PDB file of N, CA, C and O in Angstrom:
ATOM      1  N   MET W  11       5.609 -57.377  -7.862  1.00  0.00           N
ATOM      2  CA  MET W  11       5.213 -56.888  -9.158  1.00  0.00           C
ATOM      3  C   MET W  11       3.726 -56.560  -9.105  1.00  0.00           C
ATOM      4  O   MET W  11       2.936 -57.322  -8.564  1.00  0.00           O
ATOM      5  N   SER W  12       3.362 -55.438  -9.671  1.00  0.00           N
ATOM      6  CA  SER W  12       1.962 -55.011  -9.608  1.00  0.00           C
ATOM      7  C   SER W  12       1.086 -55.837 -10.547  1.00  0.00           C
ATOM      8  O   SER W  12       1.576 -56.489 -11.478  1.00  0.00           O
ATOM      9  N   ASP W  13      -0.202 -55.778 -10.300  1.00  0.00           N
ATOM     10  CA  ASP W  13      -1.152 -56.513 -11.141  1.00  0.00           C
ATOM     11  C   ASP W  13      -1.116 -56.022 -12.581  1.00  0.00           C
ATOM     12  O   ASP W  13      -1.303 -56.802 -13.507  1.00  0.00           O
ATOM     13  N   ARG W  14      -0.886 -54.734 -12.748  1.00  0.00           N
ATOM     14  CA  ARG W  14      -0.837 -54.177 -14.099  1.00  0.00           C
ATOM     15  C   ARG W  14       0.283 -54.813 -14.906  1.00  0.00           C
ATOM     16  O   ARG W  14       0.086 -55.214 -16.058  1.00  0.00           O
ATOM     17  N   TRP W  15       1.467 -54.920 -14.324  1.00  0.00           N
ATOM     18  CA  TRP W  15       2.603 -55.484 -15.059  1.00  0.00           C
ATOM     19  C   TRP W  15       2.406 -56.974 -15.321  1.00  0.00           C
ATOM     20  O   TRP W  15       2.784 -57.484 -16.382  1.00  0.00           O
ATOM     21  N   LYS W  16       1.818 -57.679 -14.376  1.00  0.00           N
ATOM     22  CA  LYS W  16       1.536 -59.095 -14.591  1.00  0.00           C
ATOM     23  C   LYS W  16       0.584 -59.272 -15.765  1.00  0.00           C
ATOM     24  O   LYS W  16       0.775 -60.147 -16.612  1.00  0.00           O
ATOM     25  N   TYR W  17      -0.440 -58.433 -15.804  1.00  0.00           N
ATOM     26  CA  TYR W  17      -1.417 -58.494 -16.890  1.00  0.00           C
ATOM     27  C   TYR W  17      -0.767 -58.141 -18.219  1.00  0.00           C
ATOM     28  O   TYR W  17      -0.981 -58.816 -19.223  1.00  0.00           O
ATOM     29  N   GLN W  18       0.045 -57.081 -18.241  1.00  0.00           N
ATOM     30  CA  GLN W  18       0.699 -56.652 -19.468  1.00  0.00           C
ATOM     31  C   GLN W  18       1.653 -57.716 -19.989  1.00  0.00           C
ATOM     32  O   GLN W  18       1.697 -57.965 -21.194  1.00  0.00           O
ATOM     33  N   ILE W  19       2.428 -58.320 -19.114  1.00  0.00           N
ATOM     34  CA  ILE W  19       3.379 -59.352 -19.544  1.00  0.00           C
ATOM     35  C   ILE W  19       2.639 -60.568 -20.073  1.00  0.00           C
ATOM     36  O   ILE W  19       3.021 -61.143 -21.095  1.00  0.00           O
ATOM     37  N   LYS W  20       1.552 -60.932 -19.398  1.00  0.00           N
ATOM     38  CA  LYS W  20       0.792 -62.104 -19.825  1.00  0.00           C
ATOM     39  C   LYS W  20       0.146 -61.872 -21.186  1.00  0.00           C
ATOM     40  O   LYS W  20       0.341 -62.659 -22.109  1.00  0.00           O
ATOM     41  N   THR W  21      -0.600 -60.797 -21.338  1.00  0.00           N
ATOM     42  CA  THR W  21      -1.314 -60.577 -22.595  1.00  0.00           C
ATOM     43  C   THR W  21      -0.372 -60.158 -23.717  1.00  0.00           C
ATOM     44  O   THR W  21      -0.465 -60.664 -24.832  1.00  0.00           O
ATOM     45  N   GLY W  22       0.528 -59.233 -23.439  1.00  0.00           N
ATOM     46  CA  GLY W  22       1.445 -58.763 -24.471  1.00  0.00           C
ATOM     47  C   GLY W  22       2.472 -59.808 -24.855  1.00  0.00           C
ATOM     48  O   GLY W  22       2.851 -59.917 -26.025  1.00  0.00           O
ATOM     49  N   GLY W  23       2.925 -60.584 -23.890  1.00  0.00           N
ATOM     50  CA  GLY W  23       3.882 -61.646 -24.180  1.00  0.00           C
ATOM     51  C   GLY W  23       3.286 -62.734 -25.050  1.00  0.00           C
ATOM     52  O   GLY W  23       3.929 -63.231 -25.980  1.00  0.00           O
ATOM     53  N   ILE W  24       2.050 -63.085 -24.771  1.00  0.00           N
ATOM     54  CA  ILE W  24       1.362 -64.091 -25.589  1.00  0.00           C
ATOM     55  C   ILE W  24       1.188 -63.581 -27.010  1.00  0.00           C
ATOM     56  O   ILE W  24       1.431 -64.304 -27.973  1.00  0.00           O
ATOM     57  N   TRP W  25       0.798 -62.312 -27.150  1.00  0.00           N
ATOM     58  CA  TRP W  25       0.634 -61.737 -28.482  1.00  0.00           C
ATOM     59  C   TRP W  25       1.970 -61.712 -29.216  1.00  0.00           C
ATOM     60  O   TRP W  25       2.042 -62.049 -30.403  1.00  0.00           O
ATOM     61  N   GLY W  26       3.019 -61.318 -28.536  1.00  0.00           N
ATOM     62  CA  GLY W  26       4.343 -61.261 -29.150  1.00  0.00           C
ATOM     63  C   GLY W  26       4.820 -62.621 -29.621  1.00  0.00           C
ATOM     64  O   GLY W  26       5.334 -62.766 -30.732  1.00  0.00           O
ATOM     65  N   LEU W  27       4.647 -63.635 -28.786  1.00  0.00           N
ATOM     66  CA  LEU W  27       5.044 -64.989 -29.179  1.00  0.00           C
ATOM     67  C   LEU W  27       4.193 -65.506 -30.333  1.00  0.00           C
ATOM     68  O   LEU W  27       4.696 -66.168 -31.241  1.00  0.00           O
ATOM     69  N   PHE W  28       2.907 -65.192 -30.314  1.00  0.00           N
ATOM     70  CA  PHE W  28       2.033 -65.583 -31.417  1.00  0.00           C
ATOM     71  C   PHE W  28       2.507 -64.957 -32.723  1.00  0.00           C
ATOM     72  O   PHE W  28       2.542 -65.618 -33.760  1.00  0.00           O
ATOM     73  N   MET W  29       2.882 -63.699 -32.686  1.00  0.00           N
ATOM     74  CA  MET W  29       3.345 -63.024 -33.893  1.00  0.00           C
ATOM     75  C   MET W  29       4.662 -63.609 -34.399  1.00  0.00           C
ATOM     76  O   MET W  29       4.866 -63.731 -35.611  1.00  0.00           O
ATOM     77  N   VAL W  30       5.549 -63.986 -33.507  1.00  0.00           N
ATOM     78  CA  VAL W  30       6.806 -64.611 -33.914  1.00  0.00           C
ATOM     79  C   VAL W  30       6.531 -65.944 -34.614  1.00  0.00           C
ATOM     80  O   VAL W  30       7.070 -66.212 -35.696  1.00  0.00           O
ATOM     81  N   VAL W  31       5.687 -66.769 -34.010  1.00  0.00           N
ATOM     82  CA  VAL W  31       5.348 -68.064 -34.615  1.00  0.00           C
ATOM     83  C   VAL W  31       4.630 -67.850 -35.942  1.00  0.00           C
ATOM     84  O   VAL W  31       4.917 -68.545 -36.935  1.00  0.00           O
ATOM     85  N   PHE W  32       3.713 -66.899 -36.001  1.00  0.00           N
ATOM     86  CA  PHE W  32       2.990 -66.614 -37.240  1.00  0.00           C
ATOM     87  C   PHE W  32       3.952 -66.187 -38.339  1.00  0.00           C
ATOM     88  O   PHE W  32       3.823 -66.621 -39.485  1.00  0.00           O
ATOM     89  N   ASN W  33       4.934 -65.349 -38.019  1.00  0.00           N
ATOM     90  CA  ASN W  33       5.907 -64.926 -39.024  1.00  0.00           C
ATOM     91  C   ASN W  33       6.774 -66.077 -39.503  1.00  0.00           C
ATOM     92  O   ASN W  33       7.114 -66.143 -40.687  1.00  0.00           O
ATOM     93  N   ILE W  34       7.143 -66.965 -38.601  1.00  0.00           N
ATOM     94  CA  ILE W  34       7.915 -68.143 -39.019  1.00  0.00           C
ATOM     95  C   ILE W  34       7.109 -68.971 -40.005  1.00  0.00           C
ATOM     96  O   ILE W  34       7.608 -69.370 -41.059  1.00  0.00           O
ATOM     97  N   LEU W  35       5.855 -69.235 -39.674  1.00  0.00           N
ATOM     98  CA  LEU W  35       5.005 -70.037 -40.549  1.00  0.00           C
ATOM     99  C   LEU W  35       4.730 -69.334 -41.873  1.00  0.00           C
ATOM    100  O   LEU W  35       4.672 -69.967 -42.925  1.00  0.00           O
ATOM    101  N   PHE W  36       4.576 -68.027 -41.837  1.00  0.00           N
ATOM    102  CA  PHE W  36       4.280 -67.265 -43.048  1.00  0.00           C
ATOM    103  C   PHE W  36       5.474 -67.265 -44.006  1.00  0.00           C
ATOM    104  O   PHE W  36       5.288 -67.287 -45.219  1.00  0.00           O
ATOM    105  N   GLU W  37       6.678 -67.249 -43.465  1.00  0.00           N
ATOM    106  CA  GLU W  37       7.872 -67.183 -44.310  1.00  0.00           C
ATOM    107  C   GLU W  37       8.460 -68.543 -44.646  1.00  0.00           C
ATOM    108  O   GLU W  37       9.524 -68.623 -45.256  1.00  0.00           O
ATOM    109  N   LEU W  38       7.797 -69.631 -44.277  1.00  0.00           N
ATOM    110  CA  LEU W  38       8.330 -70.964 -44.555  1.00  0.00           C
ATOM    111  C   LEU W  38       8.462 -71.254 -46.041  1.00  0.00           C
ATOM    112  O   LEU W  38       9.326 -72.016 -46.441  1.00  0.00           O
ATOM    113  N   LYS W  39       7.624 -70.652 -46.861  1.00  0.00           N
ATOM    114  CA  LYS W  39       7.718 -70.889 -48.302  1.00  0.00           C
ATOM    115  C   LYS W  39       8.956 -70.225 -48.900  1.00  0.00           C
ATOM    116  O   LYS W  39       9.477 -70.678 -49.907  1.00  0.00           O
ATOM    117  N   GLU W  40       9.414 -69.141 -48.274  1.00  0.00           N
ATOM    118  CA  GLU W  40      10.570 -68.420 -48.796  1.00  0.00           C
ATOM    119  C   GLU W  40      11.883 -68.917 -48.210  1.00  0.00           C
ATOM    120  O   GLU W  40      12.882 -69.013 -48.917  1.00  0.00           O
ATOM    121  N   LYS W  41      11.900 -69.195 -46.902  1.00  0.00           N
ATOM    122  CA  LYS W  41      13.124 -69.624 -46.217  1.00  0.00           C
ATOM    123  C   LYS W  41      12.815 -70.824 -45.334  1.00  0.00           C
ATOM    124  O   LYS W  41      11.769 -70.858 -44.687  1.00  0.00           O
ATOM    125  N   PRO W  42      13.724 -71.774 -45.271  1.00  0.00           N
ATOM    126  CA  PRO W  42      13.522 -72.905 -44.352  1.00  0.00           C
ATOM    127  C   PRO W  42      13.564 -72.441 -42.886  1.00  0.00           C
ATOM    128  O   PRO W  42      14.117 -71.391 -42.561  1.00  0.00           O
ATOM    129  N   PHE W  43      12.991 -73.254 -42.026  1.00  0.00           N
ATOM    130  CA  PHE W  43      12.885 -72.930 -40.605  1.00  0.00           C
ATOM    131  C   PHE W  43      14.247 -72.657 -39.979  1.00  0.00           C
ATOM    132  O   PHE W  43      14.436 -71.670 -39.275  1.00  0.00           O
ATOM    133  N   MET W  44      15.202 -73.534 -40.199  1.00  0.00           N
ATOM    134  CA  MET W  44      16.528 -73.382 -39.589  1.00  0.00           C
ATOM    135  C   MET W  44      17.241 -72.122 -40.077  1.00  0.00           C
ATOM    136  O   MET W  44      17.968 -71.486 -39.327  1.00  0.00           O
ATOM    137  N   GLU W  45      17.028 -71.775 -41.315  1.00  0.00           N
ATOM    138  CA  GLU W  45      17.638 -70.552 -41.842  1.00  0.00           C
ATOM    139  C   GLU W  45      17.016 -69.316 -41.181  1.00  0.00           C
ATOM    140  O   GLU W  45      17.704 -68.339 -40.907  1.00  0.00           O
ATOM    141  N   GLN W  46      15.729 -69.375 -40.921  1.00  0.00           N
ATOM    142  CA  GLN W  46      15.054 -68.253 -40.270  1.00  0.00           C
ATOM    143  C   GLN W  46      15.555 -68.041 -38.855  1.00  0.00           C
ATOM    144  O   GLN W  46      15.869 -66.915 -38.470  1.00  0.00           O
ATOM    145  N   ILE W  47      15.629 -69.113 -38.069  1.00  0.00           N
ATOM    146  CA  ILE W  47      16.010 -68.926 -36.670  1.00  0.00           C
ATOM    147  C   ILE W  47      17.508 -68.749 -36.474  1.00  0.00           C
ATOM    148  O   ILE W  47      17.947 -68.387 -35.390  1.00  0.00           O
ATOM    149  N   SER W  48      18.286 -68.984 -37.521  1.00  0.00           N
ATOM    150  CA  SER W  48      19.730 -68.780 -37.387  1.00  0.00           C
ATOM    151  C   SER W  48      20.147 -67.348 -37.737  1.00  0.00           C
ATOM    152  O   SER W  48      21.292 -66.982 -37.511  1.00  0.00           O
ATOM    153  N   SER W  49      19.232 -66.550 -38.252  1.00  0.00           N
ATOM    154  CA  SER W  49      19.585 -65.173 -38.599  1.00  0.00           C
ATOM    155  C   SER W  49      19.357 -64.238 -37.409  1.00  0.00           C
ATOM    156  O   SER W  49      18.475 -64.463 -36.578  1.00  0.00           O
ATOM    157  N   SER W  50      20.155 -63.208 -37.344  1.00  0.00           N
ATOM    158  CA  SER W  50      20.015 -62.245 -36.246  1.00  0.00           C
ATOM    159  C   SER W  50      18.765 -61.382 -36.416  1.00  0.00           C
ATOM    160  O   SER W  50      18.217 -60.882 -35.430  1.00  0.00           O
ATOM    161  N   ILE W  51      18.303 -61.225 -37.637  1.00  0.00           N
ATOM    162  CA  ILE W  51      17.079 -60.454 -37.896  1.00  0.00           C
ATOM    163  C   ILE W  51      15.890 -61.099 -37.196  1.00  0.00           C
ATOM    164  O   ILE W  51      15.016 -60.400 -36.675  1.00  0.00           O
ATOM    165  N   PHE W  52      15.848 -62.418 -37.164  1.00  0.00           N
ATOM    166  CA  PHE W  52      14.763 -63.127 -36.501  1.00  0.00           C
ATOM    167  C   PHE W  52      14.683 -62.740 -35.024  1.00  0.00           C
ATOM    168  O   PHE W  52      13.599 -62.467 -34.501  1.00  0.00           O
ATOM    169  N   TYR W  53      15.827 -62.705 -34.363  1.00  0.00           N
ATOM    170  CA  TYR W  53      15.843 -62.394 -32.931  1.00  0.00           C
ATOM    171  C   TYR W  53      15.522 -60.933 -32.667  1.00  0.00           C
ATOM    172  O   TYR W  53      14.873 -60.608 -31.671  1.00  0.00           O
ATOM    173  N   ILE W  54      15.930 -60.066 -33.564  1.00  0.00           N
ATOM    174  CA  ILE W  54      15.577 -58.645 -33.424  1.00  0.00           C
ATOM    175  C   ILE W  54      14.072 -58.477 -33.568  1.00  0.00           C
ATOM    176  O   ILE W  54      13.431 -57.786 -32.779  1.00  0.00           O
ATOM    177  N   LYS W  55      13.486 -59.126 -34.575  1.00  0.00           N
ATOM    178  CA  LYS W  55      12.032 -59.075 -34.763  1.00  0.00           C
ATOM    179  C   LYS W  55      11.305 -59.643 -33.545  1.00  0.00           C
ATOM    180  O   LYS W  55      10.285 -59.098 -33.112  1.00  0.00           O
ATOM    181  N   ALA W  56      11.806 -60.746 -33.016  1.00  0.00           N
ATOM    182  CA  ALA W  56      11.162 -61.377 -31.863  1.00  0.00           C
ATOM    183  C   ALA W  56      11.161 -60.447 -30.663  1.00  0.00           C
ATOM    184  O   ALA W  56      10.135 -60.283 -29.994  1.00  0.00           O
ATOM    185  N   VAL W  57      12.277 -59.810 -30.386  1.00  0.00           N
ATOM    186  CA  VAL W  57      12.361 -58.878 -29.259  1.00  0.00           C
ATOM    187  C   VAL W  57      11.423 -57.695 -29.482  1.00  0.00           C
ATOM    188  O   VAL W  57      10.729 -57.254 -28.554  1.00  0.00           O
ATOM    189  N   VAL W  58      11.375 -57.186 -30.704  1.00  0.00           N
ATOM    190  CA  VAL W  58      10.503 -56.042 -30.998  1.00  0.00           C
ATOM    191  C   VAL W  58       9.039 -56.429 -30.833  1.00  0.00           C
ATOM    192  O   VAL W  58       8.259 -55.696 -30.212  1.00  0.00           O
ATOM    193  N   TYR W  59       8.635 -57.571 -31.367  1.00  0.00           N
ATOM    194  CA  TYR W  59       7.244 -58.003 -31.237  1.00  0.00           C
ATOM    195  C   TYR W  59       6.853 -58.202 -29.775  1.00  0.00           C
ATOM    196  O   TYR W  59       5.778 -57.780 -29.349  1.00  0.00           O
ATOM    197  N   ILE W  60       7.713 -58.827 -29.004  1.00  0.00           N
ATOM    198  CA  ILE W  60       7.395 -59.063 -27.598  1.00  0.00           C
ATOM    199  C   ILE W  60       7.361 -57.755 -26.818  1.00  0.00           C
ATOM    200  O   ILE W  60       6.469 -57.531 -25.990  1.00  0.00           O
ATOM    201  N   ALA W  61       8.300 -56.848 -27.100  1.00  0.00           N
ATOM    202  CA  ALA W  61       8.319 -55.556 -26.404  1.00  0.00           C
ATOM    203  C   ALA W  61       7.092 -54.722 -26.758  1.00  0.00           C
ATOM    204  O   ALA W  61       6.461 -54.116 -25.873  1.00  0.00           O
ATOM    205  N   VAL W  62       6.738 -54.692 -28.032  1.00  0.00           N
ATOM    206  CA  VAL W  62       5.539 -53.949 -28.441  1.00  0.00           C
ATOM    207  C   VAL W  62       4.306 -54.567 -27.805  1.00  0.00           C
ATOM    208  O   VAL W  62       3.413 -53.855 -27.335  1.00  0.00           O
ATOM    209  N   GLY W  63       4.261 -55.882 -27.766  1.00  0.00           N
ATOM    210  CA  GLY W  63       3.127 -56.552 -27.143  1.00  0.00           C
ATOM    211  C   GLY W  63       2.990 -56.216 -25.675  1.00  0.00           C
ATOM    212  O   GLY W  63       1.903 -55.907 -25.196  1.00  0.00           O
ATOM    213  N   ILE W  64       4.099 -56.232 -24.949  1.00  0.00           N
ATOM    214  CA  ILE W  64       4.044 -55.973 -23.515  1.00  0.00           C
ATOM    215  C   ILE W  64       3.770 -54.507 -23.227  1.00  0.00           C
ATOM    216  O   ILE W  64       2.873 -54.168 -22.463  1.00  0.00           O
ATOM    217  N   PHE W  65       4.552 -53.620 -23.830  1.00  0.00           N
ATOM    218  CA  PHE W  65       4.476 -52.219 -23.451  1.00  0.00           C
ATOM    219  C   PHE W  65       3.331 -51.449 -24.107  1.00  0.00           C
ATOM    220  O   PHE W  65       2.758 -50.567 -23.482  1.00  0.00           O
ATOM    221  N   ILE W  66       2.984 -51.769 -25.325  1.00  0.00           N
ATOM    222  CA  ILE W  66       1.921 -51.002 -26.005  1.00  0.00           C
ATOM    223  C   ILE W  66       0.586 -51.737 -25.938  1.00  0.00           C
ATOM    224  O   ILE W  66      -0.392 -51.222 -25.391  1.00  0.00           O
ATOM    225  N   LEU W  67       0.549 -52.941 -26.485  1.00  0.00           N
ATOM    226  CA  LEU W  67      -0.709 -53.687 -26.499  1.00  0.00           C
ATOM    227  C   LEU W  67      -1.175 -54.019 -25.082  1.00  0.00           C
ATOM    228  O   LEU W  67      -2.357 -53.864 -24.757  1.00  0.00           O
ATOM    229  N   GLY W  68      -0.257 -54.464 -24.237  1.00  0.00           N
ATOM    230  CA  GLY W  68      -0.608 -54.784 -22.860  1.00  0.00           C
ATOM    231  C   GLY W  68      -1.120 -53.578 -22.097  1.00  0.00           C
ATOM    232  O   GLY W  68      -2.073 -53.675 -21.323  1.00  0.00           O
ATOM    233  N   TYR W  69      -0.495 -52.419 -22.328  1.00  0.00           N
ATOM    234  CA  TYR W  69      -0.933 -51.197 -21.640  1.00  0.00           C
ATOM    235  C   TYR W  69      -2.343 -50.791 -22.059  1.00  0.00           C
ATOM    236  O   TYR W  69      -3.185 -50.500 -21.214  1.00  0.00           O
ATOM    237  N   PHE W  70      -2.603 -50.781 -23.367  1.00  0.00           N
ATOM    238  CA  PHE W  70      -3.931 -50.377 -23.814  1.00  0.00           C
ATOM    239  C   PHE W  70      -5.002 -51.391 -23.425  1.00  0.00           C
ATOM    240  O   PHE W  70      -6.131 -51.001 -23.126  1.00  0.00           O
ATOM    241  N   ASN W  71      -4.652 -52.663 -23.405  1.00  0.00           N
ATOM    242  CA  ASN W  71      -5.614 -53.662 -22.926  1.00  0.00           C
ATOM    243  C   ASN W  71      -5.889 -53.478 -21.433  1.00  0.00           C
ATOM    244  O   ASN W  71      -7.007 -53.675 -20.981  1.00  0.00           O
ATOM    245  N   TRP W  72      -4.863 -53.122 -20.665  1.00  0.00           N
ATOM    246  CA  TRP W  72      -5.046 -52.877 -19.230  1.00  0.00           C
ATOM    247  C   TRP W  72      -5.973 -51.689 -19.013  1.00  0.00           C
ATOM    248  O   TRP W  72      -6.835 -51.722 -18.144  1.00  0.00           O
ATOM    249  N   LYS W  73      -5.803 -50.644 -19.795  1.00  0.00           N
ATOM    250  CA  LYS W  73      -6.638 -49.446 -19.636  1.00  0.00           C
ATOM    251  C   LYS W  73      -8.101 -49.753 -19.974  1.00  0.00           C
ATOM    252  O   LYS W  73      -8.997 -49.178 -19.366  1.00  0.00           O
ATOM    253  N   ARG W  74      -8.331 -50.630 -20.946  1.00  0.00           N
ATOM    254  CA  ARG W  74      -9.696 -50.950 -21.333  1.00  0.00           C
ATOM    255  C   ARG W  74     -10.299 -52.085 -20.513  1.00  0.00           C
ATOM    256  O   ARG W  74     -11.494 -52.349 -20.607  1.00  0.00           O
ATOM    257  N   SER W  75      -9.492 -52.751 -19.707  1.00  0.00           N
ATOM    258  CA  SER W  75      -9.966 -53.898 -18.953  1.00  0.00           C
ATOM    259  C   SER W  75     -10.920 -53.455 -17.837  1.00  0.00           C
ATOM    260  O   SER W  75     -10.595 -52.564 -17.050  1.00  0.00           O
ATOM    261  N   PRO W  76     -12.085 -54.065 -17.736  1.00  0.00           N
ATOM    262  CA  PRO W  76     -13.036 -53.668 -16.681  1.00  0.00           C
ATOM    263  C   PRO W  76     -12.598 -54.100 -15.275  1.00  0.00           C
ATOM    264  O   PRO W  76     -13.049 -53.544 -14.293  1.00  0.00           O
ATOM    265  N   LYS W  77     -11.696 -55.068 -15.165  1.00  0.00           N
ATOM    266  CA  LYS W  77     -11.324 -55.550 -13.839  1.00  0.00           C
ATOM    267  C   LYS W  77     -10.439 -54.582 -13.084  1.00  0.00           C
ATOM    268  O   LYS W  77     -10.326 -54.670 -11.875  1.00  0.00           O
ATOM    269  N   ASN W  78      -9.806 -53.612 -13.751  1.00  0.00           N
ATOM    270  CA  ASN W  78      -8.965 -52.662 -13.023  1.00  0.00           C
ATOM    271  C   ASN W  78      -9.757 -51.414 -12.621  1.00  0.00           C
ATOM    272  O   ASN W  78      -9.228 -50.552 -11.954  1.00  0.00           O
ATOM    273  N   GLN W  79     -11.001 -51.344 -13.003  1.00  0.00           N
ATOM    274  CA  GLN W  79     -11.824 -50.200 -12.631  1.00  0.00           C
ATOM    275  C   GLN W  79     -12.708 -50.597 -11.461  1.00  0.00           C
ATOM    276  O   GLN W  79     -13.561 -51.440 -11.585  1.00  0.00           O
ATOM    277  N   GLN W  80     -12.469 -49.974 -10.330  1.00  0.00           N
ATOM    278  CA  GLN W  80     -13.196 -50.375  -9.124  1.00  0.00           C
ATOM    279  C   GLN W  80     -14.024 -49.248  -8.585  1.00  0.00           C
ATOM    280  O   GLN W  80     -13.784 -48.132  -8.653  1.00  0.00           O
TER     281      GLN W  80
END
């Protein structure tokens, strides 16, 4: 696996997981935790956040990263 993909998965994956946890905490007043994670919408959102984090956010962070410019 190339360094670019490792970097994208690391940074974008962390962002995606952070957003999933943040959304769970933000919606706790409206829905209980177990109700949130038992719905299929939760898993769709989680996959979308992680994919956007890896493919979009990770890519743009890689392009701006000074360590890949030699």
